[in-house]
Coordinates of N, CA and C and ligand atoms in Angstrom, one line a residue:
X1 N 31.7 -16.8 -11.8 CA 30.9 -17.8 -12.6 C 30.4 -17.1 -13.9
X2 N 30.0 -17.8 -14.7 CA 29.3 -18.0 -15.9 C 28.4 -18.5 -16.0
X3 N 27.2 -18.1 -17.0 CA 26.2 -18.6 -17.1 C 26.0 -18.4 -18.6
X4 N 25.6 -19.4 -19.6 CA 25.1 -19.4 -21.4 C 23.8 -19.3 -20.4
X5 N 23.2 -18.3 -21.5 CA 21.5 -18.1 -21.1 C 21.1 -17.3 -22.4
X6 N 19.5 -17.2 -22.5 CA 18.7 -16.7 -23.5 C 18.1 -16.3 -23.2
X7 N 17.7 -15.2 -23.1 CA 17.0 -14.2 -22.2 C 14.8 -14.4 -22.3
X8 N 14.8 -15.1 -23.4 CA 13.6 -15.7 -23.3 C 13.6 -17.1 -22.8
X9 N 14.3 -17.7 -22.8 CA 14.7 -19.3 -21.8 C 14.1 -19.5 -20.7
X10 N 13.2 -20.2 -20.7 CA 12.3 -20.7 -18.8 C 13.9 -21.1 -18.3
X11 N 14.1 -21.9 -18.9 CA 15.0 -22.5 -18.0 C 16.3 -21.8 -17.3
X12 N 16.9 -20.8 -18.5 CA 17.9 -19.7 -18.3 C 17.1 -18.8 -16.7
X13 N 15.9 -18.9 -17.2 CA 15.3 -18.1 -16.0 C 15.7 -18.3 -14.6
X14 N 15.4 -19.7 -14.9 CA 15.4 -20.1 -13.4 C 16.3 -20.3 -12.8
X15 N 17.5 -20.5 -13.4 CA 18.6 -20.1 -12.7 C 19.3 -18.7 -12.3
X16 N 18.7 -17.7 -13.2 CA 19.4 -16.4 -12.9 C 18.1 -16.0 -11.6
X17 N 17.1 -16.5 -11.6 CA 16.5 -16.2 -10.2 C 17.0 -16.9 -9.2
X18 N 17.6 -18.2 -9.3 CA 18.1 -18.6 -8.2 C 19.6 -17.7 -7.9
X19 N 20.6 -17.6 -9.2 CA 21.6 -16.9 -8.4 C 21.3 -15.2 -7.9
X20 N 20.1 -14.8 -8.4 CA 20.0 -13.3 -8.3 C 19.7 -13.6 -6.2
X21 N 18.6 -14.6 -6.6 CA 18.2 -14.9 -5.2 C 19.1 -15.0 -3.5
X22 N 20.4 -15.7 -4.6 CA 21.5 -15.9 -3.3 C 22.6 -14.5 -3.7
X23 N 22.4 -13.3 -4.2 CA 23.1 -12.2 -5.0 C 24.6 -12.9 -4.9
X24 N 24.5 -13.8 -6.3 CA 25.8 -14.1 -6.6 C 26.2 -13.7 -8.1
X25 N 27.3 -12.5 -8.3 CA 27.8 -12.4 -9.7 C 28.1 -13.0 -10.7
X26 N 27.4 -13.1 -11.8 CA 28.3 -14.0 -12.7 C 28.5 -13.3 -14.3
X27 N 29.0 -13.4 -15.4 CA 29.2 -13.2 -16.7 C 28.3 -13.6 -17.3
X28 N 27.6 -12.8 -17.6 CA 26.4 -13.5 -18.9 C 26.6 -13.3 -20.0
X29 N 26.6 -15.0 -21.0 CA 27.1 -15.2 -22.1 C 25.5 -15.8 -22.8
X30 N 25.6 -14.6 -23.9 CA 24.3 -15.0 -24.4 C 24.6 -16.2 -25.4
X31 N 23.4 -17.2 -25.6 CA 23.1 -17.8 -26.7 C 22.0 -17.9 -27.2
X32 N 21.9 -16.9 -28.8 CA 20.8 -16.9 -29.4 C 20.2 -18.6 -29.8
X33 N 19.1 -18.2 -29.3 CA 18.9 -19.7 -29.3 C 17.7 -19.7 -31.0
X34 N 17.5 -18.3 -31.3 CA 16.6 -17.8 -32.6 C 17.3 -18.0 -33.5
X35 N 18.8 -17.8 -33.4 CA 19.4 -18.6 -34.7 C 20.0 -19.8 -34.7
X36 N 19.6 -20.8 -33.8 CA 20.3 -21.8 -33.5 C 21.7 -22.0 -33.0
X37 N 22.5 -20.8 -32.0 CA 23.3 -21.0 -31.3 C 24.0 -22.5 -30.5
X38 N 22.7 -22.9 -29.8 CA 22.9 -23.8 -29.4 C 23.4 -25.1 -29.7
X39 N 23.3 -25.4 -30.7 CA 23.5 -26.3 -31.8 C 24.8 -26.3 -32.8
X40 N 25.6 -24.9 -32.1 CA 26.9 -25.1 -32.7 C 28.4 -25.4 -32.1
X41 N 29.0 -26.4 -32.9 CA 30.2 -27.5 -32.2 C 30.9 -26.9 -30.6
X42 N 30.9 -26.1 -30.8 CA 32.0 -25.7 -29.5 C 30.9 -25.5 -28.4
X43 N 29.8 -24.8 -28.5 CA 28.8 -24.7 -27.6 C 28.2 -26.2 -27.1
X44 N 28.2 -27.2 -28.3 CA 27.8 -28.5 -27.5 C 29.1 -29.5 -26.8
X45 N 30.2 -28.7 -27.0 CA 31.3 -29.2 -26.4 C 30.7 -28.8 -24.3
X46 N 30.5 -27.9 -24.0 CA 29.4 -27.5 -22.8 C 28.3 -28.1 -22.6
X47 N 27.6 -28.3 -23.7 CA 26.6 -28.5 -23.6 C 26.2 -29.7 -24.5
X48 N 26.3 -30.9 -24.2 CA 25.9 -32.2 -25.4 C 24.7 -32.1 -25.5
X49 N 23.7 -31.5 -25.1 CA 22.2 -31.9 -25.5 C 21.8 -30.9 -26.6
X50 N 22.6 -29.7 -26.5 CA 22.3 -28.3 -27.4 C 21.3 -27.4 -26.6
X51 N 21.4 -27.1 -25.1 CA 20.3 -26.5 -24.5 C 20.9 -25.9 -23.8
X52 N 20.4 -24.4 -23.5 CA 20.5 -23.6 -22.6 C 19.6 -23.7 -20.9
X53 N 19.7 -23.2 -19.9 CA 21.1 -22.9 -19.6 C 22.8 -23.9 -19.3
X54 N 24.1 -23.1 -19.7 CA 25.1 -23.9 -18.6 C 25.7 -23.1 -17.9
X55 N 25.8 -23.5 -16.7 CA 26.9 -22.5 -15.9 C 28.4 -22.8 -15.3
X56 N 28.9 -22.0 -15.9 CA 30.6 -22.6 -15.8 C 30.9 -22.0 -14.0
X57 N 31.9 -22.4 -13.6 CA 31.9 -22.0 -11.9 C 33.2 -22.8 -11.8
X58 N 34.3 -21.9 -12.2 CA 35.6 -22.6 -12.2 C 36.1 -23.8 -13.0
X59 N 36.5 -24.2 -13.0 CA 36.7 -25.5 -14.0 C 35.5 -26.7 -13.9
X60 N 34.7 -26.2 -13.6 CA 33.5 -27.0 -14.0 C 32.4 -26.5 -14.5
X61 N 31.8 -27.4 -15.6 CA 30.6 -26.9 -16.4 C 29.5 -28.0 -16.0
X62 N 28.1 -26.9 -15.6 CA 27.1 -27.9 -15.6 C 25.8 -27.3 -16.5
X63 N 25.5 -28.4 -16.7 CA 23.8 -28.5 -17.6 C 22.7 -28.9 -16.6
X64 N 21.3 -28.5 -17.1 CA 20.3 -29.0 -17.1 C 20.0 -27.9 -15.4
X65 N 18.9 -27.3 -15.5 CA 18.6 -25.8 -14.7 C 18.5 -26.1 -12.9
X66 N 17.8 -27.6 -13.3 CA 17.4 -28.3 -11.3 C 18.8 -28.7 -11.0
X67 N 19.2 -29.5 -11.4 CA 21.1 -29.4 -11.1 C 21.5 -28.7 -10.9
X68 N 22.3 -27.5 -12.4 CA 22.6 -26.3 -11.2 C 22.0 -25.6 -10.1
X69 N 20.7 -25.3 -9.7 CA 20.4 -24.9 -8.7 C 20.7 -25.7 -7.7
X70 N 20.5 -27.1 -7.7 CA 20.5 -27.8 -6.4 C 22.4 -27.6 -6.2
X71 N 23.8 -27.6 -7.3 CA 24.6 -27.3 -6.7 C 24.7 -26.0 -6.5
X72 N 24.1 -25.3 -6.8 CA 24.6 -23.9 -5.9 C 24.2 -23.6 -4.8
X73 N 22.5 -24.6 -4.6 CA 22.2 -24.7 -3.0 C 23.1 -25.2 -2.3
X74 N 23.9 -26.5 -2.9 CA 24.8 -26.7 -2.1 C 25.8 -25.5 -1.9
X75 N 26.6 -25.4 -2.5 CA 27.7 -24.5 -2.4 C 27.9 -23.0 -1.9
X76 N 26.7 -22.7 -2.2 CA 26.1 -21.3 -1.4 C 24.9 -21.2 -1.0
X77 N 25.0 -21.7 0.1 CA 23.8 -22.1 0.8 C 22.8 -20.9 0.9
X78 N 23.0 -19.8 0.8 CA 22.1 -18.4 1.3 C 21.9 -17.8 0.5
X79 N 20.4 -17.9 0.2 CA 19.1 -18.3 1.1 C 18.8 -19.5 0.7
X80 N 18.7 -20.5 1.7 CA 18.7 -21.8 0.7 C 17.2 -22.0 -0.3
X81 N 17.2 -22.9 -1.1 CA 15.9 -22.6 -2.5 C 15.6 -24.0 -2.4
X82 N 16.0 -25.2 -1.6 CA 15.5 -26.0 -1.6 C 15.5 -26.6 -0.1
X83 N 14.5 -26.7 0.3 CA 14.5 -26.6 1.9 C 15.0 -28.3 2.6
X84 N 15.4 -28.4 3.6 CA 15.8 -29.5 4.0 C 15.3 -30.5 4.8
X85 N 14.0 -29.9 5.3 CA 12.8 -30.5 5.8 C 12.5 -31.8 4.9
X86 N 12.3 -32.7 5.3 CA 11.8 -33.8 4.1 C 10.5 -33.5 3.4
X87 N 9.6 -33.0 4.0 CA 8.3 -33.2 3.8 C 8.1 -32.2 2.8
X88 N 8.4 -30.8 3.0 CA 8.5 -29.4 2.7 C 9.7 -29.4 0.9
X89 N 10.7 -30.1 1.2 CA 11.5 -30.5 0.3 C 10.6 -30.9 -1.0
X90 N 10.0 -32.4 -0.5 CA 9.6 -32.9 -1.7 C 8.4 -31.9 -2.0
X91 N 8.0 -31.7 -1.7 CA 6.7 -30.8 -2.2 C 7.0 -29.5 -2.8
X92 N 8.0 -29.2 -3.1 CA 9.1 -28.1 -3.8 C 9.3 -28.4 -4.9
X93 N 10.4 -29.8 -4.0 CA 10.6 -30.7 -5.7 C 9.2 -31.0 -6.6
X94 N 8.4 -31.5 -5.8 CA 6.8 -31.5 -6.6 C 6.6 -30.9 -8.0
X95 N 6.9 -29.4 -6.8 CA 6.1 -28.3 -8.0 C 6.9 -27.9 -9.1
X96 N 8.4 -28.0 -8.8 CA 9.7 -27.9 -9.8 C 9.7 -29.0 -10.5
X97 N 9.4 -30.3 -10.3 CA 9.7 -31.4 -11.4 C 8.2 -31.3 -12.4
X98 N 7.3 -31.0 -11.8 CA 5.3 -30.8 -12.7 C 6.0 -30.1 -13.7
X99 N 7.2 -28.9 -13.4 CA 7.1 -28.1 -14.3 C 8.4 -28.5 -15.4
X100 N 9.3 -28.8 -14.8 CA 10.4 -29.4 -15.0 C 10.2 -30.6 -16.2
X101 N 9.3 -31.7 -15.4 CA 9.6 -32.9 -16.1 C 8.1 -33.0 -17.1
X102 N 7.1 -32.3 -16.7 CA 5.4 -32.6 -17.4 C 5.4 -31.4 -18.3
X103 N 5.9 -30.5 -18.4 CA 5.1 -29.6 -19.0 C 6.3 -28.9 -19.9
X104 N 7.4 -28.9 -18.9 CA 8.6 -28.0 -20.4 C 9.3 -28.8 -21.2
X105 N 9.3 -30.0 -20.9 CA 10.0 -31.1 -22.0 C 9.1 -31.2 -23.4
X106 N 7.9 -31.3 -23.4 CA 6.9 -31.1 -24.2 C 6.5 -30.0 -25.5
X107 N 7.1 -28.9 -24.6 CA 6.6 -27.7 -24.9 C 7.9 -26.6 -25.9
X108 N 8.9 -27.4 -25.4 CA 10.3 -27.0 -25.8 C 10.1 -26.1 -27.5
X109 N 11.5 -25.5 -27.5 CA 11.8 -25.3 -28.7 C 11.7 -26.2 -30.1
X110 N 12.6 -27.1 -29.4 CA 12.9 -28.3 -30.6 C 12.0 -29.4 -30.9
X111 N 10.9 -29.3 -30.1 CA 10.2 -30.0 -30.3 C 8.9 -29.8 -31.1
X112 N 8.6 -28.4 -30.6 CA 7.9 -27.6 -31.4 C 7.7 -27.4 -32.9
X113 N 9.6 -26.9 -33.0 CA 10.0 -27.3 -34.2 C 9.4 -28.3 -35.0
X114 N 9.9 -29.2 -34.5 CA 9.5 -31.1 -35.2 C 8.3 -31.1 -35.4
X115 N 7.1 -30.8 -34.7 CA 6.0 -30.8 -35.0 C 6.0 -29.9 -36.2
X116 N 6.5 -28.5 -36.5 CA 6.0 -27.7 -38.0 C 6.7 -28.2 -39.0
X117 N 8.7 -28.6 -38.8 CA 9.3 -28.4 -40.3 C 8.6 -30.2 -40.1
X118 N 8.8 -31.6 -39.6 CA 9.0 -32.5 -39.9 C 7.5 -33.1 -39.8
X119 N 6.6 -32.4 -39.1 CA 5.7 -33.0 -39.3 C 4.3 -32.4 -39.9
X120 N 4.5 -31.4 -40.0 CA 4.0 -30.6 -41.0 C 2.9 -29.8 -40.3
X121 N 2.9 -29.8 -38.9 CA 2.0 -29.4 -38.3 C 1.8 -27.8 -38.5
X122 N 0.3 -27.0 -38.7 CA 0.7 -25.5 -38.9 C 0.6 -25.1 -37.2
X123 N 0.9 -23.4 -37.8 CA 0.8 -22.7 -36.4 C -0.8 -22.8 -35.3
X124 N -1.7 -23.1 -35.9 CA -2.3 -22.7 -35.0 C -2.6 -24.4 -34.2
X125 N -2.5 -25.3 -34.7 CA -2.0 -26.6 -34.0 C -1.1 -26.9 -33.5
X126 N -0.2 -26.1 -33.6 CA 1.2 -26.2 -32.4 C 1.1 -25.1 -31.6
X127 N 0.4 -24.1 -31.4 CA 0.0 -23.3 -30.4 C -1.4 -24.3 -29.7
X128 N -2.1 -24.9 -30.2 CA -2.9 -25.7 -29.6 C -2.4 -26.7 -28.4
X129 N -1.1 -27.0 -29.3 CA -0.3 -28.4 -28.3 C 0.1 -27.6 -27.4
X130 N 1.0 -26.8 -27.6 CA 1.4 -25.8 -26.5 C 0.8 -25.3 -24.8
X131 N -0.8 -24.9 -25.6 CA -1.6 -24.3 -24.4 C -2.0 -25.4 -23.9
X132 N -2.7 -26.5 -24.4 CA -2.8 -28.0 -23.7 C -1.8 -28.0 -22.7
X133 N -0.6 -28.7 -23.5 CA 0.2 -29.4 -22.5 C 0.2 -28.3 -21.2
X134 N 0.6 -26.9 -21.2 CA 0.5 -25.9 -20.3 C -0.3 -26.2 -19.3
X135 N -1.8 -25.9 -19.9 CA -3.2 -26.2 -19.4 C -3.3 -27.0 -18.7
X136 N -2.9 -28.1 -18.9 CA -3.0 -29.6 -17.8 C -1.9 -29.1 -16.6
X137 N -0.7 -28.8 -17.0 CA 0.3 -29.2 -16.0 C 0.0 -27.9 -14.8
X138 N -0.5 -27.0 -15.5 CA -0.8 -25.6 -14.1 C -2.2 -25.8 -13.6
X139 N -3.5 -27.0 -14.1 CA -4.4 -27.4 -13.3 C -3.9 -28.1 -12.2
X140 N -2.6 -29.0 -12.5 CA -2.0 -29.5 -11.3 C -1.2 -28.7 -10.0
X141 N -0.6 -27.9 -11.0 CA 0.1 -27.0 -10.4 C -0.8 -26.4 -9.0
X142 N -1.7 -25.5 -9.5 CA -2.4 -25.0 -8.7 C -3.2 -26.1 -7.6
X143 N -3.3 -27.1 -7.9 CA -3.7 -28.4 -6.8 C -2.7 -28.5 -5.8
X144 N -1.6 -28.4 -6.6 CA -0.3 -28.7 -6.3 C 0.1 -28.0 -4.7
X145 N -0.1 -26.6 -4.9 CA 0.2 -25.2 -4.0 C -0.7 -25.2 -2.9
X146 N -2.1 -25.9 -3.0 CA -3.1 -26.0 -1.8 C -2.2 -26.8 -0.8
X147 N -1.5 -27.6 -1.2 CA -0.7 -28.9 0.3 C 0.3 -28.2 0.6
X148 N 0.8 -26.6 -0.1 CA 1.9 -26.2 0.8 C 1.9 -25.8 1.7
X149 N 2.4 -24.6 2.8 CA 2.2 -23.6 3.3 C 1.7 -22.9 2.6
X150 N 1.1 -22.1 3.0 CA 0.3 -20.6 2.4 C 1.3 -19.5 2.7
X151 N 1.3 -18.6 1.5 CA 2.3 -17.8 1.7 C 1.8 -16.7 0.3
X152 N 2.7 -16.1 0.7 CA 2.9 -15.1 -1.0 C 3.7 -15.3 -2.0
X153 N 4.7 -16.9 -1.3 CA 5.5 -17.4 -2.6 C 5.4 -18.7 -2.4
X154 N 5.7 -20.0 -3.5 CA 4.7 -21.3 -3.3 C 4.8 -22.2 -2.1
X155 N 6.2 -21.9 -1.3 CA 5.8 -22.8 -0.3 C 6.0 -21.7 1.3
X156 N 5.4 -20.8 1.2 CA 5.4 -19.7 2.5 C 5.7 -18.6 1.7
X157 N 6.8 -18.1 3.2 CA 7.2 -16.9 3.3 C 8.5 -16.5 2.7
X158 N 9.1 -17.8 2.2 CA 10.7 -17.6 1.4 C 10.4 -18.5 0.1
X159 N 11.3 -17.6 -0.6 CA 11.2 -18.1 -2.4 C 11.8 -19.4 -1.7
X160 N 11.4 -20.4 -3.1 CA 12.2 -21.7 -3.1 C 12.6 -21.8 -4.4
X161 N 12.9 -23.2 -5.0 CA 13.2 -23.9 -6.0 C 11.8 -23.5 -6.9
X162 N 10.8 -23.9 -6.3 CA 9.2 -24.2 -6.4 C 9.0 -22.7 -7.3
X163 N 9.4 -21.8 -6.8 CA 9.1 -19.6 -7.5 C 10.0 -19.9 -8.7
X164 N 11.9 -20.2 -8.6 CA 12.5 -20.2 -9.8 C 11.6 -20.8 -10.9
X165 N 10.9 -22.0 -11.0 CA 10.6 -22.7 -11.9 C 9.1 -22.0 -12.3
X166 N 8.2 -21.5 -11.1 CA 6.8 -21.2 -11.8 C 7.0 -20.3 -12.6
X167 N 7.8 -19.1 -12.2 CA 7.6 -17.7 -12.3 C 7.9 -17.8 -14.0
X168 N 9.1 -18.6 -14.6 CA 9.6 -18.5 -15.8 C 8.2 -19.2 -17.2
X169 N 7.6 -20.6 -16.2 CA 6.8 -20.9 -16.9 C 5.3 -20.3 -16.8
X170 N 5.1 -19.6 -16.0 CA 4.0 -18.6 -16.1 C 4.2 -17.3 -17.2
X171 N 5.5 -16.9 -16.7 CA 5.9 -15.5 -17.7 C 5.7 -16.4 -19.7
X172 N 5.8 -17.3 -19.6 CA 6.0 -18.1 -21.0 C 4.6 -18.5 -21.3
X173 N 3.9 -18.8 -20.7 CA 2.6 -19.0 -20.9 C 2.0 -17.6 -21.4
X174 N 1.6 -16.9 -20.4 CA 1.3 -15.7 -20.6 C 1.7 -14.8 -21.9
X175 N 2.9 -15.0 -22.7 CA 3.7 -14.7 -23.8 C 3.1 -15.6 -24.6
X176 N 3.1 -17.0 -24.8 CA 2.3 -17.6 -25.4 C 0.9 -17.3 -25.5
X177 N -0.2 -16.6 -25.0 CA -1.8 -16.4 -25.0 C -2.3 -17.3 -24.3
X178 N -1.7 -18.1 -23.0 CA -2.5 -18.9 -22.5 C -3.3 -18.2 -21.5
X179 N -4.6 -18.8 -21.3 CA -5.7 -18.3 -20.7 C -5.4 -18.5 -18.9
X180 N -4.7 -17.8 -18.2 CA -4.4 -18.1 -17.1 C -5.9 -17.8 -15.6
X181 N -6.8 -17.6 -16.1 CA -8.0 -16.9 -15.2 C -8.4 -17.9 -14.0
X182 N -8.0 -19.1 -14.9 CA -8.9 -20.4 -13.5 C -7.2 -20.7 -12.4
X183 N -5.7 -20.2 -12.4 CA -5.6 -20.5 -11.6 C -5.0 -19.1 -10.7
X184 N -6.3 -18.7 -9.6 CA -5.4 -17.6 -9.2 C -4.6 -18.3 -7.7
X185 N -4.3 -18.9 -7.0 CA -3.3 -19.0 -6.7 C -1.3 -18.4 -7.3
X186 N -1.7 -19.6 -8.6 CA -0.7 -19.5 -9.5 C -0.2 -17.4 -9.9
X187 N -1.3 -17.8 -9.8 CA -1.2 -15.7 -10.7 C -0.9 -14.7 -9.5
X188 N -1.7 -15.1 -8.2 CA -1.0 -14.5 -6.7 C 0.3 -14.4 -6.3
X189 N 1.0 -16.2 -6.8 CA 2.7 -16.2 -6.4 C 3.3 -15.1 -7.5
X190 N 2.5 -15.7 -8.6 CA 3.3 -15.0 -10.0 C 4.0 -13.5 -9.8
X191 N 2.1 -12.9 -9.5 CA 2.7 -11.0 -9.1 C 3.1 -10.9 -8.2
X192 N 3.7 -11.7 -7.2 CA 4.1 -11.2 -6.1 C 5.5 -11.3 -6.2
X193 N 5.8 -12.2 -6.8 CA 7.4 -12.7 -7.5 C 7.8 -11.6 -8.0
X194 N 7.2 -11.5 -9.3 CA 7.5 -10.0 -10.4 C 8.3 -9.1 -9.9
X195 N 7.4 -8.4 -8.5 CA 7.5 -7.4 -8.0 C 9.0 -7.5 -7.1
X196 N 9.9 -8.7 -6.8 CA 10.5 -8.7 -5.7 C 11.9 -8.2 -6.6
X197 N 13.2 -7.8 -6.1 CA 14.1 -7.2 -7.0 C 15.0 -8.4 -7.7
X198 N 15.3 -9.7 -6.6 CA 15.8 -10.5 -7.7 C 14.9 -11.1 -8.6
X199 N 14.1 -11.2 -9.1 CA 12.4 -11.6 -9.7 C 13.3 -10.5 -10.7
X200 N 13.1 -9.2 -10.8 CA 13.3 -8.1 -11.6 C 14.7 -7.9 -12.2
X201 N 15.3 -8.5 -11.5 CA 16.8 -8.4 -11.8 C 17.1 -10.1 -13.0
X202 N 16.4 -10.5 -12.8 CA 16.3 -12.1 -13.4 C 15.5 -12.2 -14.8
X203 N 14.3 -10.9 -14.8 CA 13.7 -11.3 -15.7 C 14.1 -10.7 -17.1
X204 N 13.7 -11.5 -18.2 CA 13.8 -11.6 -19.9 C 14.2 -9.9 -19.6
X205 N 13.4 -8.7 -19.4 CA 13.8 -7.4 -19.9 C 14.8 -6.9 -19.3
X206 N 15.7 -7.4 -18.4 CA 16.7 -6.8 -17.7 C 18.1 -8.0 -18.5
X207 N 17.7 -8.7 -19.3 CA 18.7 -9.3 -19.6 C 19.8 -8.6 -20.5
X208 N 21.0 -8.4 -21.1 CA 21.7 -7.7 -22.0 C 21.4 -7.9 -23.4
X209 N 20.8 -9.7 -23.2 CA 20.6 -9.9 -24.8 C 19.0 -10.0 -24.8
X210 N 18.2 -8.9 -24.0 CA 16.8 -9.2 -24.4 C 16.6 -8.4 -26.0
X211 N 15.6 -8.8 -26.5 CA 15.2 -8.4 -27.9 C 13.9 -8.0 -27.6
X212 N 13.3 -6.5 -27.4 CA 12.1 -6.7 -27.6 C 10.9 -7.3 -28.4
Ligands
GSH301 N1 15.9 -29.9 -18.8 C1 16.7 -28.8 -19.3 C2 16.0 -28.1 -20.4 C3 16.8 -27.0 -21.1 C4 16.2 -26.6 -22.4 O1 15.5 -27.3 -23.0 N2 16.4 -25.3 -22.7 C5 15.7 -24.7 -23.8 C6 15.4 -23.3 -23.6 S1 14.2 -23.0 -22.4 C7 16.7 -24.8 -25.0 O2 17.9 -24.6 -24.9 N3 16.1 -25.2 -26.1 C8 16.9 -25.3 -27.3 C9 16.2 -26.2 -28.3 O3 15.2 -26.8 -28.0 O4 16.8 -26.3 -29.4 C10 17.0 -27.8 -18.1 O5 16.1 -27.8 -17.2 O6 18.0 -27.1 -18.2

């Protein structure tokens, strides 16, 4: 396998925690996404939207981070990251789509963008939008994690889907200056993730193309 990834990427994250998670090998092909990588012809031939991550896996290429994990749950089921319980499932999906669909679409690169070159917004107003949108979606978050099991990772005793996705948007927060104090649940899974080896083997400083 293959994976385009950015080694500061939530989303690149969460897939190299999910395959670190099931220890499955792959070729990491960086795309600077600081110079606009993503955005060039052959790369959007992979990728039509211009976004990292994709992961190639034999003659097939997929986009978008909850997809590839949910086919690699499929296909290599161990340890599975999305549980098959109905109840337990959605409440996974829950916490991966809050993050997924409310808070990183928002928060993105290119959007960011658009608010300084096209709309003239300065920095310290698009770090404002930033910590906002953040701020709301991990108040939920943390509501979110009371209805699971209790555990050291968000839904018990085994990472899920639910860790790939926090861990990357906590590590980005925190890199952005957001004020993380009101949610310690959130900050409990967080260090406890950190610490585990695929958590360490997945994150931004272990990448080949990290940039301090
Ligand atoms: N929904 C997509 C989002 C992917 C995405 O937006 N990736 C960001 C990096 S975290 C990206 O490539 N941004 C490039 C840009 O905005 O130009 C997923 O989950 O894979």
């Amino acid at each position: 396998m293959k994976l385009y990834s950015f080694f500061n990427s939530s989303t690149s994250y969460r897939v190299r925690i999910a395959l670190a998670l099931k220890g499955l090998p792959y070729d990491h092909v960086a795309v600077n996404l600081r110079v606009g990588e993503q955005g060039k012809e052959d790369y959007r031939a992979l990728s039509p939207v211009g976004i990292v991550p994709v992961l190639v896996d034999g003659d097939t290429s997929l986009t978008q981070s909850l997809a590839i994990i949910d086919y690699l749950d499929g296909r290599y089921p161990e340890a599975r990251l999305i549980p098959d319980q109905p109840l337990l499932r959605a409440r996974v999906l829950e916490i991966a789509q809050t993050i997924a669909c409310e808070i990183h679409p928002i928060t993105n690169i290119r959007v960011l963008k658009y608010l300084s070159v096209e709309l003239g917004v300065n920095d310290d107003d698009k770090n404002a939008w930033y910590r906002h949108w953040v701020d709301e979606g991990l108040v939920a978050i943390e509501q979110l994690l009371a209805r699971l099991p209790a555990g050291p990772f968000c839904a018990g005793d085994q990472p899920t889907l639910a860790d790939c996705c926090l861990v990357p948007q906590v590590a980005n927060a925190m890199r952005m200056g957001c004020d993380l104090t009101r949610f310690p649940r959130i900050l409990a899974i967080y260090e406890h993730c950190i610490a585990q080896p695929a958590f360490i083997q997945a994150a931004p400083a272990s990448q080949p193309d990290y940039i301090a």
